[in-house]
Each structure stands twice: as structure tokens, then as C-alpha cells.
GROMACS .gro file of C-alpha atoms in nm:
model
  483
    1MET     CA    1  -0.494  -5.307   2.922
    2MET     CA    2  -0.542  -5.501   2.598
    3ARG     CA    3  -0.230  -5.691   2.496
    4ARG     CA    4  -0.091  -5.634   2.148
    5PRO     CA    5  -0.130  -5.939   1.919
    6ARG     CA    6   0.188  -6.139   1.882
    7THR     CA    7   0.126  -6.236   1.519
    8LEU     CA    8  -0.002  -6.069   1.206
    9LEU     CA    9  -0.283  -6.324   1.194
   10GLY     CA   10  -0.381  -6.227   1.548
   11MET     CA   11  -0.385  -5.861   1.451
   12VAL     CA   12  -0.602  -5.937   1.148
   13LEU     CA   13  -0.844  -6.141   1.360
   14MET     CA   14  -0.858  -5.868   1.623
   15GLY     CA   15  -0.929  -5.605   1.359
   16LEU     CA   16  -1.196  -5.829   1.208
   17ALA     CA   17  -1.354  -5.867   1.551
   18PHE     CA   18  -1.353  -5.490   1.612
   19VAL     CA   19  -1.523  -5.438   1.276
   20THR     CA   20  -1.774  -5.724   1.281
   21VAL     CA   21  -1.885  -5.732   1.648
   22PRO     CA   22  -2.067  -5.394   1.635
   23LEU     CA   23  -2.232  -5.500   1.310
   24LEU     CA   24  -2.340  -5.831   1.463
   25ILE     CA   25  -2.480  -5.649   1.766
   26ALA     CA   26  -2.673  -5.414   1.540
   27ILE     CA   27  -2.807  -5.704   1.333
   28GLY     CA   28  -2.905  -5.893   1.649
   29ASN     CA   29  -3.081  -5.586   1.789
   30ALA     CA   30  -3.266  -5.539   1.461
   31MET     CA   31  -3.376  -5.902   1.459
   32VAL     CA   32  -3.504  -5.874   1.818
   33LYS     CA   33  -3.697  -5.557   1.734
   34LEU     CA   34  -3.847  -5.710   1.422
   35GLY     CA   35  -3.939  -6.026   1.615
   36GLN     CA   36  -4.115  -5.823   1.882
   37LEU     CA   37  -4.307  -5.622   1.623
   38ALA     CA   38  -4.406  -5.938   1.437
   39SER     CA   39  -4.523  -6.104   1.758
   40GLU     CA   40  -4.721  -5.799   1.867
   41SER     CA   41  -4.879  -5.771   1.522
   42GLU     CA   42  -4.980  -6.136   1.532
   43VAL     CA   43  -5.137  -6.094   1.876
   44VAL     CA   44  -5.329  -5.782   1.774
   45LEU     CA   45  -5.461  -5.948   1.459
   46ASP     CA   46  -5.560  -6.259   1.655
   47HIS     CA   47  -5.742  -6.053   1.918
   48SER     CA   48  -5.914  -5.847   1.650
   49ALA     CA   49  -6.034  -6.160   1.472
   50THR     CA   50  -6.155  -6.311   1.802
   51ALA     CA   51  -6.340  -5.992   1.897
   52THR     CA   52  -6.510  -5.971   1.558
   53LEU     CA   53  -6.611  -6.338   1.568
   54GLU     CA   54  -6.745  -6.320   1.926
   55ASN     CA   55  -6.936  -5.997   1.857
   56GLN     CA   56  -7.098  -6.167   1.556
   57ARG     CA   57  -7.188  -6.466   1.772
   58LEU     CA   58  -7.337  -6.236   2.037
   59ALA     CA   59  -7.552  -6.068   1.775
   60ASN     CA   60  -7.672  -6.406   1.639
   61LEU     CA   61  -7.736  -6.545   1.990
   62LEU     CA   62  -7.930  -6.235   2.090
   63GLU     CA   63  -8.146  -6.260   1.777
   64ARG     CA   64  -8.215  -6.628   1.843
   65MET     CA   65  -8.282  -6.573   2.214
   66GLU     CA   66  -8.526  -6.293   2.136
   67ARG     CA   67  -8.708  -6.513   1.886
   68THR     CA   68  -8.724  -6.800   2.138
   69ALA     CA   69  -8.851  -6.566   2.412
   70ARG     CA   70  -9.127  -6.426   2.187
   71GLN     CA   71  -9.233  -6.780   2.090
   72TYR     CA   72  -9.244  -6.877   2.458
   73LEU     CA   73  -9.458  -6.576   2.538
   74VAL     CA   74  -9.704  -6.690   2.273
   75VAL     CA   75  -9.723  -7.070   2.328
   76SER     CA   76  -9.564  -7.108   2.676
   77ALA     CA   77  -9.392  -7.433   2.569
   78VAL     CA   78  -9.131  -7.573   2.805
   79ASN     CA   79  -8.897  -7.667   2.521
   80HIS     CA   80  -8.858  -7.298   2.433
   81LEU     CA   81  -8.716  -7.234   2.782
   82THR     CA   82  -8.474  -7.522   2.726
   83LEU     CA   83  -8.358  -7.363   2.401
   84TYR     CA   84  -8.327  -7.025   2.575
   85ASP     CA   85  -8.115  -7.183   2.853
   86ALA     CA   86  -7.876  -7.332   2.592
   87ASP     CA   87  -7.842  -6.998   2.415
   88GLN     CA   88  -7.786  -6.830   2.752
   89ALA     CA   89  -7.498  -7.068   2.824
   90ASP     CA   90  -7.344  -6.994   2.480
   91LEU     CA   91  -7.386  -6.624   2.550
   92GLU     CA   92  -7.187  -6.657   2.872
   93LYS     CA   93  -6.908  -6.839   2.685
   94SER     CA   94  -6.885  -6.557   2.429
   95LEU     CA   95  -6.883  -6.299   2.708
   96ALA     CA   96  -6.605  -6.490   2.884
   97ALA     CA   97  -6.403  -6.496   2.560
   98LEU     CA   98  -6.448  -6.120   2.518
   99ARG     CA   99  -6.350  -6.058   2.881
  100ALA     CA  100  -6.019  -6.241   2.812
  101LEU     CA  101  -5.933  -5.987   2.544
  102PRO     CA  102  -5.759  -5.656   2.625
  103SER     CA  103  -6.021  -5.381   2.665
  104ASP     CA  104  -6.100  -5.069   2.862
  105ASP     CA  105  -6.333  -5.036   3.163
  106GLU     CA  106  -6.631  -4.923   2.953
  107VAL     CA  107  -6.623  -5.244   2.750
  108ARG     CA  108  -6.590  -5.456   3.063
  109ASN     CA  109  -6.891  -5.276   3.215
  110GLN     CA  110  -7.095  -5.340   2.903
  111LEU     CA  111  -7.000  -5.708   2.911
  112ALA     CA  112  -7.110  -5.731   3.273
  113ARG     CA  113  -7.432  -5.548   3.182
  114LEU     CA  114  -7.499  -5.796   2.899
  115SER     CA  115  -7.464  -6.090   3.139
  116THR     CA  116  -7.691  -5.928   3.399
  117ILE     CA  117  -7.968  -5.830   3.154
  118SER     CA  118  -7.966  -6.174   2.983
  119LYS     CA  119  -8.009  -6.340   3.322
  120ASP     CA  120  -8.290  -6.096   3.411
  121VAL     CA  121  -8.473  -6.190   3.091
  122HIS     CA  122  -8.437  -6.556   3.185
  123ARG     CA  123  -8.592  -6.495   3.528
  124MET     CA  124  -8.865  -6.279   3.382
  125LEU     CA  125  -8.962  -6.555   3.137
  126ARG     CA  126  -8.989  -6.808   3.415
  127GLY     CA  127  -9.172  -6.560   3.640
  128GLY     CA  128  -9.436  -6.474   3.379
  129ALA     CA  129  -9.346  -6.107   3.331
  130ASN     CA  130  -9.537  -5.901   3.070
  131ASP     CA  131  -9.421  -5.885   2.709
  132SER     CA  132  -9.327  -5.517   2.701
  133ALA     CA  133  -9.075  -5.551   2.987
  134ILE     CA  134  -8.905  -5.846   2.815
  135VAL     CA  135  -8.896  -5.670   2.476
  136GLU     CA  136  -8.744  -5.363   2.647
  137ARG     CA  137  -8.472  -5.581   2.797
  138PHE     CA  138  -8.380  -5.718   2.455
  139GLY     CA  139  -8.348  -5.361   2.328
  140MET     CA  140  -8.108  -5.291   2.611
  141LEU     CA  141  -7.911  -5.607   2.516
  142ARG     CA  142  -7.879  -5.490   2.156
  143ASP     CA  143  -7.752  -5.151   2.273
  144ALA     CA  144  -7.497  -5.318   2.502
  145ILE     CA  145  -7.372  -5.544   2.219
  146ARG     CA  146  -7.324  -5.241   1.992
  147ALA     CA  147  -7.138  -5.064   2.272
  148VAL     CA  148  -6.913  -5.369   2.320
  149GLU     CA  149  -6.849  -5.391   1.947
  150ASN     CA  150  -6.759  -5.020   1.927
  151GLY     CA  151  -6.543  -5.045   2.236
  152MET     CA  152  -6.352  -5.347   2.106
  153ARG     CA  153  -6.298  -5.171   1.772
  154THR     CA  154  -6.168  -4.865   1.954
  155THR     CA  155  -5.932  -5.082   2.162
  156THR     CA  156  -5.805  -5.261   1.849
  157ASN     CA  157  -5.746  -4.933   1.669
  158ALA     CA  158  -5.557  -4.798   1.970
  159ARG     CA  159  -5.340  -5.108   1.982
  160LEU     CA  160  -5.273  -5.082   1.607
  161GLU     CA  161  -5.169  -4.719   1.649
  162THR     CA  162  -4.939  -4.818   1.934
  163LEU     CA  163  -4.794  -5.094   1.716
  164GLN     CA  164  -4.738  -4.847   1.433
  165GLU     CA  165  -4.567  -4.605   1.670
  166ASN     CA  166  -4.344  -4.887   1.795
  167ALA     CA  167  -4.257  -4.979   1.435
  168SER     CA  168  -4.171  -4.617   1.353
  169SER     CA  169  -3.965  -4.590   1.670
  170ALA     CA  170  -3.779  -4.913   1.588
  171GLN     CA  171  -3.719  -4.793   1.232
  172GLN     CA  172  -3.583  -4.462   1.355
  173GLU     CA  173  -3.365  -4.637   1.611
  174LEU     CA  174  -3.224  -4.869   1.345
  175ALA     CA  175  -3.163  -4.572   1.116
  176TRP     CA  176  -2.970  -4.388   1.386
  177LEU     CA  177  -2.781  -4.705   1.471
  178SER     CA  178  -2.689  -4.756   1.105
  179ALA     CA  179  -2.588  -4.390   1.071
  180ALA     CA  180  -2.356  -4.435   1.368
  181LEU     CA  181  -2.224  -4.778   1.271
  182ILE     CA  182  -2.136  -4.708   0.908
  183PRO     CA  183  -1.894  -4.419   0.981
  184GLY     CA  184  -1.771  -4.603   1.288
  185THR     CA  185  -1.702  -4.914   1.082
  186VAL     CA  186  -1.523  -4.707   0.817
  187VAL     CA  187  -1.311  -4.543   1.087
  188LEU     CA  188  -1.228  -4.880   1.243
  189ILE     CA  189  -1.132  -5.022   0.902
  190ALA     CA  190  -0.915  -4.715   0.832
  191LEU     CA  191  -0.744  -4.747   1.172
  192PHE     CA  192  -0.693  -5.119   1.116
  193LEU     CA  193  -0.540  -5.059   0.772
  194LEU     CA  194  -0.319  -4.788   0.923
  195VAL     CA  195  -0.199  -5.017   1.201
  196VAL     CA  196  -0.139  -5.311   0.965
  197GLY     CA  197  -0.008  -5.094   0.681
  198ARG     CA  198   0.262  -4.920   0.886
  199PRO     CA  199   0.483  -5.228   0.940
  200MET     CA  200   0.415  -5.333   0.580
  201ARG     CA  201   0.535  -4.992   0.459
  202GLN     CA  202   0.840  -5.017   0.681
  203ILE     CA  203   0.923  -5.359   0.537
  204ASP     CA  204   0.863  -5.233   0.183
  205ARG     CA  205   1.096  -4.937   0.237
  206ALA     CA  206   1.362  -5.159   0.393
  207ILE     CA  207   1.354  -5.409   0.106
  208ARG     CA  208   1.360  -5.129  -0.151
  209GLU     CA  209   1.663  -4.967   0.015
  210LEU     CA  210   1.842  -5.302   0.030
  211GLY     CA  211   1.766  -5.358  -0.337
  212GLU     CA  212   1.902  -5.012  -0.423
  213GLY     CA  213   2.221  -5.078  -0.229
  214ASP     CA  214   2.149  -4.822   0.044
  215PHE     CA  215   2.271  -4.991   0.362
  216GLY     CA  216   2.316  -4.679   0.577
  217ARG     CA  217   1.971  -4.660   0.740
  218PRO     CA  218   1.906  -4.909   1.026
  219ILE     CA  219   1.594  -5.120   0.971
  220THR     CA  220   1.333  -5.093   1.244
  221VAL     CA  221   0.990  -5.255   1.207
  222SER     CA  222   0.723  -5.210   1.473
  223GLY     CA  223   0.418  -5.433   1.492
  224PRO     CA  224   0.327  -5.788   1.594
  225HIS     CA  225   0.598  -6.017   1.719
  226ASP     CA  226   0.641  -6.209   1.393
  227ILE     CA  227   0.666  -5.883   1.192
  228GLU     CA  228   0.925  -5.745   1.435
  229THR     CA  229   1.116  -6.073   1.398
  230LEU     CA  230   1.112  -6.025   1.022
  231GLY     CA  231   1.241  -5.669   1.074
  232ARG     CA  232   1.530  -5.799   1.285
  233GLN     CA  233   1.615  -6.051   1.014
  234LEU     CA  234   1.615  -5.773   0.755
  235GLU     CA  235   1.845  -5.569   0.982
  236TRP     CA  236   2.078  -5.871   1.007
  237LEU     CA  237   2.067  -5.901   0.627
  238ARG     CA  238   2.151  -5.529   0.597
  239HIS     CA  239   2.458  -5.575   0.816
  240ARG     CA  240   2.570  -5.875   0.612
  241LEU     CA  241   2.519  -5.696   0.280
  242LYS     CA  242   2.696  -5.386   0.410
  243GLU     CA  243   2.993  -5.592   0.529
  244SER     CA  244   3.007  -5.776   0.196
  245THR     CA  245   2.987  -5.452  -0.002
  246ASP     CA  246   3.251  -5.285   0.214
  247GLU     CA  247   3.484  -5.581   0.169
  248LYS     CA  248   3.428  -5.583  -0.206
  249ASN     CA  249   3.495  -5.211  -0.240
  250LYS     CA  250   3.795  -5.238  -0.013
  251PHE     CA  251   3.930  -5.514  -0.236
  252LEU     CA  252   3.865  -5.308  -0.550
  253ARG     CA  253   4.041  -5.004  -0.408
  254HIS     CA  254   4.332  -5.211  -0.283
  255MET     CA  255   4.380  -5.397  -0.611
  256SER     CA  256   4.341  -5.081  -0.816
  257HIS     CA  257   4.604  -4.899  -0.616
  258GLU     CA  258   4.834  -5.201  -0.625
  259LEU     CA  259   4.805  -5.216  -1.003
  260LYS     CA  260   4.863  -4.845  -1.053
  261THR     CA  261   5.227  -4.846  -0.940
  262PRO     CA  262   5.360  -5.114  -1.178
  263LEU     CA  263   5.140  -4.978  -1.455
  264ALA     CA  264   5.287  -4.630  -1.408
  265ASN     CA  265   5.635  -4.782  -1.435
  266ILE     CA  266   5.536  -4.967  -1.751
  267ARG     CA  267   5.397  -4.651  -1.909
  268GLU     CA  268   5.702  -4.447  -1.806
  269GLY     CA  269   5.932  -4.708  -1.956
  270THR     CA  270   5.726  -4.714  -2.274
  271GLU     CA  271   5.744  -4.338  -2.307
  272LEU     CA  272   6.124  -4.351  -2.257
  273LEU     CA  273   6.150  -4.604  -2.537
  274LEU     CA  274   5.935  -4.391  -2.768
  275ASP     CA  275   6.133  -4.076  -2.684
  276GLY     CA  276   6.454  -4.246  -2.782
  277SER     CA  277   6.605  -4.199  -2.438
  278VAL     CA  278   6.758  -4.547  -2.451
  279GLY     CA  279   6.834  -4.543  -2.821
  280GLN     CA  280   6.654  -4.515  -3.149
  281LEU     CA  281   6.393  -4.781  -3.230
  282ASP     CA  282   6.329  -4.927  -3.570
  283ILE     CA  283   5.983  -4.932  -3.722
  284ARG     CA  284   5.889  -5.277  -3.586
  285GLN     CA  285   6.008  -5.184  -3.239
  286GLN     CA  286   5.810  -4.859  -3.250
  287GLU     CA  287   5.496  -5.051  -3.349
  288VAL     CA  288   5.539  -5.288  -3.056
  289THR     CA  289   5.609  -5.000  -2.819
  290ASN     CA  290   5.300  -4.813  -2.941
  291ILE     CA  291   5.095  -5.124  -2.875
  292LEU     CA  292   5.238  -5.137  -2.521
  293ARG     CA  293   5.158  -4.770  -2.461
  294ASP     CA  294   4.805  -4.804  -2.607
  295ASN     CA  295   4.720  -5.099  -2.391
  296GLY     CA  296   4.880  -4.933  -2.090
  297VAL     CA  297   4.637  -4.646  -2.138
  298LYS     CA  298   4.352  -4.894  -2.161
  299LEU     CA  299   4.460  -5.062  -1.841
  300GLN     CA  300   4.479  -4.725  -1.669
  301LYS     CA  301   4.122  -4.647  -1.780
  302LEU     CA  302   4.004  -4.983  -1.649
  303ILE     CA  303   4.165  -4.912  -1.313
  304GLU     CA  304   4.012  -4.563  -1.302
  305ASN     CA  305   3.672  -4.716  -1.377
  306LEU     CA  306   3.719  -4.959  -1.090
  307LEU     CA  307   3.806  -4.676  -0.852
  308THR     CA  308   3.515  -4.464  -0.974
  309PHE     CA  309   3.275  -4.753  -0.942
  310SER     CA  310   3.398  -4.826  -0.591
  311ALA     CA  311   3.350  -4.461  -0.492
  312TRP     CA  312   2.994  -4.453  -0.626
  313GLN     CA  313   2.908  -4.779  -0.454
  314THR     CA  314   3.017  -4.637  -0.119
  315HIS     CA  315   2.837  -4.306  -0.191
  316THR     CA  316   3.157  -4.112  -0.132
  317ALA     CA  317   3.185  -3.954  -0.477
  318ALA     CA  318   3.037  -3.605  -0.477
  319LEU     CA  319   2.981  -3.384  -0.779
  320GLU     CA  320   3.226  -3.099  -0.831
  321LEU     CA  321   3.024  -2.862  -1.048
  322SER     CA  322   3.187  -2.603  -1.267
  323GLU     CA  323   3.134  -2.429  -1.600
  324PHE     CA  324   3.348  -2.543  -1.892
  325GLU     CA  325   3.346  -2.558  -2.270
  326LEU     CA  326   3.207  -2.885  -2.401
  327LYS     CA  327   3.386  -2.900  -2.737
  328PRO     CA  328   3.747  -2.875  -2.608
  329MET     CA  329   3.670  -3.140  -2.349
  330VAL     CA  330   3.543  -3.384  -2.612
  331PHE     CA  331   3.844  -3.320  -2.840
  332SER     CA  332   4.074  -3.372  -2.543
  333VAL     CA  333   3.922  -3.716  -2.491
  334LEU     CA  334   3.956  -3.792  -2.862
  335SER     CA  335   4.327  -3.697  -2.855
  336GLN     CA  336   4.389  -3.956  -2.584
  337HIS     CA  337   4.246  -4.227  -2.810
  338ARG     CA  338   4.405  -4.109  -3.137
  339LEU     CA  339   4.647  -4.403  -3.148
  340ALA     CA  340   4.372  -4.660  -3.103
  341LEU     CA  341   4.161  -4.482  -3.363
  342SER     CA  342   4.455  -4.464  -3.601
  343ASN     CA  343   4.555  -4.826  -3.556
  344LYS     CA  344   4.204  -4.947  -3.642
  345LYS     CA  345   4.165  -4.683  -3.916
  346ILE     CA  346   3.834  -4.572  -3.762
  347LYS     CA  347   3.662  -4.277  -3.924
  348LEU     CA  348   3.513  -4.012  -3.692
  349LYS     CA  349   3.192  -3.825  -3.767
  350LEU     CA  350   3.164  -3.535  -3.523
  351ALA     CA  351   2.885  -3.288  -3.455
  352ILE     CA  352   2.993  -3.110  -3.136
  353ALA     CA  353   2.822  -2.781  -3.050
  354ALA     CA  354   3.034  -2.499  -2.904
  355ILE     CA  355   2.843  -2.456  -2.577
  356THR     CA  356   2.924  -2.395  -2.213
  357VAL     CA  357   2.787  -2.648  -1.967
  358HIS     CA  358   2.756  -2.650  -1.591
  359ALA     CA  359   2.843  -2.996  -1.461
  360ASP     CA  360   3.115  -3.209  -1.305
  361GLU     CA  361   3.380  -3.192  -1.578
  362GLY     CA  362   3.566  -3.498  -1.452
  363LYS     CA  363   3.254  -3.712  -1.441
  364LEU     CA  364   3.133  -3.590  -1.779
  365ARG     CA  365   3.478  -3.658  -1.927
  366LEU     CA  366   3.458  -4.009  -1.782
  367VAL     CA  367   3.120  -4.056  -1.952
  368VAL     CA  368   3.260  -3.957  -2.291
  369GLU     CA  369   3.577  -4.164  -2.239
  370ASN     CA  370   3.387  -4.480  -2.152
  371LEU     CA  371   3.138  -4.443  -2.434
  372LEU     CA  372   3.421  -4.377  -2.679
  373SER     CA  373   3.631  -4.666  -2.544
  374ASN     CA  374   3.329  -4.894  -2.575
  375ALA     CA  375   3.274  -4.781  -2.935
  376ILE     CA  376   3.642  -4.832  -3.027
  377LYS     CA  377   3.641  -5.176  -2.869
  378PHE     CA  378   3.352  -5.303  -3.080
  379THR     CA  379   3.415  -5.112  -3.403
  380PRO     CA  380   3.592  -5.323  -3.666
  381SER     CA  381   3.897  -5.197  -3.853
  382GLY     CA  382   3.795  -4.942  -4.115
  383GLY     CA  383   3.466  -4.875  -3.937
  384SER     CA  384   3.322  -4.547  -3.817
  385ILE     CA  385   3.217  -4.379  -3.491
  386GLN     CA  386   2.967  -4.094  -3.467
  387ILE     CA  387   2.980  -3.848  -3.177
  388GLY     CA  388   2.723  -3.572  -3.136
  389ALA     CA  389   2.668  -3.324  -2.856
  390GLY     CA  390   2.442  -3.022  -2.819
  391MET     CA  391   2.143  -2.861  -2.649
  392GLN     CA  392   1.792  -2.999  -2.693
  393ASP     CA  393   1.495  -2.873  -2.488
  394SER     CA  394   1.712  -2.734  -2.204
  395GLU     CA  395   1.905  -3.060  -2.190
  396LEU     CA  396   2.257  -3.153  -2.290
  397VAL     CA  397   2.232  -3.448  -2.528
  398ILE     CA  398   2.542  -3.656  -2.605
  399GLU     CA  399   2.520  -3.937  -2.859
  400VAL     CA  400   2.787  -4.195  -2.939
  401GLY     CA  401   2.735  -4.458  -3.207
  402ASP     CA  402   2.953  -4.713  -3.379
  403SER     CA  403   2.943  -4.946  -3.678
  404GLY     CA  404   3.018  -5.259  -3.481
  405PRO     CA  405   2.800  -5.569  -3.427
  406GLY     CA  406   2.567  -5.381  -3.193
  407VAL     CA  407   2.412  -5.501  -2.866
  408HIS     CA  408   2.255  -5.844  -2.853
  409PRO     CA  409   1.874  -5.822  -2.807
  410ASP     CA  410   1.897  -6.017  -2.482
  411ASP     CA  411   2.161  -5.780  -2.339
  412GLY     CA  412   1.972  -5.451  -2.381
  413ASP     CA  413   1.827  -5.448  -2.030
  414ARG     CA  414   2.150  -5.547  -1.853
  415ILE     CA  415   2.436  -5.368  -2.024
  416PHE     CA  416   2.434  -5.091  -1.760
  417GLU     CA  417   2.469  -5.342  -1.475
  418ALA     CA  418   2.806  -5.359  -1.303
  419PHE     CA  419   3.041  -5.640  -1.417
  420TYR     CA  420   2.798  -5.755  -1.685
  421GLN     CA  421   2.963  -5.828  -2.020
  422GLY     CA  422   2.752  -5.876  -2.328
  423ARG     CA  423   2.744  -6.167  -2.567
  424ARG     CA  424   2.909  -5.983  -2.856
  425PRO     CA  425   3.282  -6.058  -2.899
  426GLN     CA  426   3.515  -5.783  -2.778
  427GLY     CA  427   3.805  -5.655  -2.982
  428GLY     CA  428   4.153  -5.583  -2.860
  429PRO     CA  429   4.400  -5.779  -2.651
  430VAL     CA  430   4.275  -5.637  -2.321
  431GLY     CA  431   3.936  -5.757  -2.202
  432GLY     CA  432   3.692  -5.535  -2.026
  433THR     CA  433   3.574  -5.545  -1.667
  434GLY     CA  434   3.208  -5.492  -1.744
  435ILE     CA  435   3.180  -5.171  -1.541
  436GLY     CA  436   3.243  -4.910  -1.810
  437LEU     CA  437   2.877  -4.858  -1.896
  438SER     CA  438   2.771  -4.892  -1.532
  439VAL     CA  439   3.010  -4.605  -1.446
  440VAL     CA  440   2.850  -4.404  -1.728
  441ALA     CA  441   2.505  -4.470  -1.579
  442GLU     CA  442   2.622  -4.375  -1.228
  443CYS     CA  443   2.779  -4.048  -1.345
  444VAL     CA  444   2.476  -3.953  -1.554
  445GLN     CA  445   2.227  -4.037  -1.276
  446ALA     CA  446   2.433  -3.830  -1.033
  447HIS     CA  447   2.362  -3.532  -1.259
  448GLY     CA  448   1.990  -3.617  -1.260
  449GLY     CA  449   2.008  -3.737  -1.619
  450SER     CA  450   1.956  -4.061  -1.809
  451VAL     CA  451   2.143  -4.286  -2.051
  452GLU     CA  452   1.976  -4.523  -2.294
  453LEU     CA  453   2.050  -4.764  -2.572
  454VAL     CA  454   1.883  -4.633  -2.886
  455ARG     CA  455   1.741  -4.889  -3.124
  456ASP     CA  456   1.653  -4.699  -3.443
  457GLY     CA  457   1.751  -4.950  -3.707
  458ARG     CA  458   2.105  -4.816  -3.759
  459PRO     CA  459   2.393  -5.069  -3.748
  460GLY     CA  460   2.608  -5.090  -3.437
  461ALA     CA  461   2.542  -4.966  -3.087
  462HIS     CA  462   2.398  -4.618  -3.034
  463PHE     CA  463   2.395  -4.459  -2.684
  464ARG     CA  464   2.221  -4.135  -2.590
  465VAL     CA  465   2.292  -3.934  -2.272
  466ARG     CA  466   2.056  -3.664  -2.147
  467LEU     CA  467   2.163  -3.420  -1.874
  468PRO     CA  468   1.928  -3.149  -1.744
  469LEU     CA  469   2.096  -2.808  -1.747
  470ARG     CA  470   1.805  -2.588  -1.637
  471ARG     CA  471   1.944  -2.547  -1.287
  472ALA     CA  472   2.275  -2.431  -1.431
  473ALA     CA  473   2.099  -2.171  -1.644
  474ASP     CA  474   1.907  -2.052  -1.339
  475LYS     CA  475   2.236  -2.020  -1.152
  476ARG     CA  476   2.386  -1.804  -1.429
  477LEU     CA  477   2.078  -1.582  -1.432
  478ARG     CA  478   2.102  -1.534  -1.056
  479ALA     CA  479   2.471  -1.454  -1.089
  480VAL     CA  480   2.394  -1.189  -1.353
  481ALA     CA  481   2.119  -1.042  -1.136
  482ASN     CA  482   2.347  -1.022  -0.835
  483ALA     CA  483   2.632  -0.860  -1.034
   0.00000   0.00000   0.00000
């Protein structure tokens, strides 16, 4: 059984081997086939050239030998026999060269016949045979040479046809091999990417969940040893982040609850002073007491934001959906801030539609409270705050704007981060925690909506909340249908 690579590099090299080895084998096979065809072609061409040359030499030798024999028959000079003997020797060399070439039995018989007849002519010249018998023998030699030439041509043509068939067969074999290798290579690459991509996707998902603060899913990464080691380190990091987050939220809950009790006593005492339960207050004392009550309310809102933020961070806050009137809810929030608005002489510009919404009333109230508190904090005395709410394309749109200094250009992308406080100076004696807008973002996102900072050239900060209400409308329609 093949062992799994221990490293990602080993897996990559193994995948590369699986992909390239079949291609290398195919290329090697193609090179061998092409080499064989080239070698066979070279041999056939060489044999064809040799056969043509030797056949031409045979024809020339036969012509010269016949001329020498006829001269000898006329003058009977000994030197003509010497010339004939030399041509006879050259004839035997050409016949030997032709015998060395591939040929069929008919050609070999004709070559043997040529040698026999040429030797008979030699004997007949020395024996004084008559002219007609010698001339007849030369006619037989010419016929044999033509037969050899035709036979060699036939053999060459047959070998060329065989070579062509081999080339076609090799071409077809290479085509089939390519047709099999290309899909096979694609499949191997796809399998390799799947095998390598799976641990990469697991790591990507794990890092994304850690970045989003979701520490509930255990991290398991399968793959080479070094990738699994990285997965175990990510799991260790998840445990550490989870412990740190749990401790932080535990601290926030503990501190918030610890602060609530003395704050409640402070607010109760302030209310007793304002009610005159311990005696009537003069105007200066009432102003101071109002300041105490106003800031007590602010502290209470800060603590509630801390608790809400802690609940969202631990994913324990669930939506409690209900239908309620939007306008009374907004005015209820405004009434809680009437003292702060009055003290800073802030003018309100309201455009609240009388509509019924289906949402978590507590969370939506918290959104409006935090946006309004943020606007009051940054609006200067004598300034103005604009609040608008209504339906727009099946969405609930809530807009809150102020006439304060606005959001610094470098803070626009971070103002919804928890505990981030912008660069603009904050008003009021009680500083913020930097989680008001992050709580707004959490509550809005829980409803499937969005919150954004609108930059449209108007002074101050302008926030827009969008909440989809289509599902609520569908619910009401179903309720009517079932009634």
C-alpha cells in the first residue's frame, strides 16, 4: 500500500509524478516509434538506391561485354577475352551486391541465371562457338536483367507500402494514446487538486471562523503531516481565543452587574431628592440633581450596552420577534432623553411614519437609543438632530443625523468596531465605552439588515439603518389566509 506523503511538498511532488510519468512514457514511446520509422525509411531508400545503381551497372556491363564478344568473334584477338574476363568479374560483384539486398525468390533465381549465362558465354567464346548461339545468350542476359530490375522495383514498392502501413499504424496508436492520456491527465489533475484543495479549504474555513469570532466548531484538518500539524495549532489557537473571549465576557458581565446595584441606589436617591421626599430643593440644587439623574441614566445605558455586547459575543442573545407600532417606540426613546435634549437646547426634526413593524422591539429600541445617544453626545448646544423612519422598498429605513463635528475620515471604516472611539472630541462629563455603535451593528445584523455611515455632504454624522421586513409581511399574509 502506498504511504501518504508526510508533507505538502511531498504530496505536490507525488501528484506531479502521477501527472508527468504517463506523459513521459507516451513521449518516449512516440520517440521510439518515430526512430524506428526513420531508420526503416533510411534503409529502404538506401537499398532502393543501391538496387538502381547496380541494375544500371549490370546494363552497362552487359552492353560492353556484348560489344567485346562481337569484336572477338570478328578479330579473335586475345586482348578482347581479357577485357571480357574483367567485365565478367565486375558483373559478379554487381550480382553479389544485388544478392545482399532483400528480394523474393524470383529475383534471386534471375540473379543466379545471369551468373550462369554470363559464364556460359565466356566458355563459348573460348570454345569457338558460332555467333548465333552467343548472340542468343546475350538476349537471354538482357531479359534476365530486366526481370531483376522489375523484381527489385516490386520488392522496393512492397517495402515502401509496408513502411507506410507501419507509419499509419504508429500514427493511429499515438492518436489513441493521446486520446486516452489527455482525459486521464485531466482527471489526475482534478483528483490532485481535490486532494490538495480539501485541507486548504478546511484551513480557510477555520481561519475565517476564528476571524469572525466563531469558536464553537472544533478545527480538524486532514492531509499531510505538516498540514495536520497546522490544523492542531489552529485548534490550540481556537481554545486559547475561546478561553480569552469567555474570560472577557465573564468580566464584562460581572462588572456590569456589580455596577448596577450602586447605580440603582444613586438613581433612587436622586429621584427622592427631586420628588422632595427629603425636603424641597432650591433651583441650584435641582439643577445639580438633574445633572446627577441625567448622568445616572447615561451610566445605565452604558452598562446595558456592555451586557448586550457580551450577550452577542457569546451568541446567547436571540431575537424575540413581535409586532409593534414604530412611532410610539421612537417617542418613548425620545422621552427618556428629554432632559439631555433640553439641557443642550437641541432642536429635533422628526419624520416618523405611523407603521407597524415585525422585529425584536427591545433590540430595535436599543438601536434607536444608541444612535440618539451618540447624536446627543456630539451635537453642540443649540444644535439639531434629525430622526426619520419609514418604509422604502419593503425595508424599514431609520436615519439619525446630527449637526456635530461629524466622523473623522480615518474613522469611517472602524466606528462600528467594539471599543473603538473616534478622534472627534466627545461632549458630556461621562465618556463612552466605544461599544454603542458596535451594539447597533450587532442588533441590525441579527435582523438581517445593515447600518452605514452616510456621507452626502451634510454637516455632522448621518447614520442609516436598513431592516428587511418582507418575511414579516409574508407572515401576516399567512396569518390572514389561515384565519
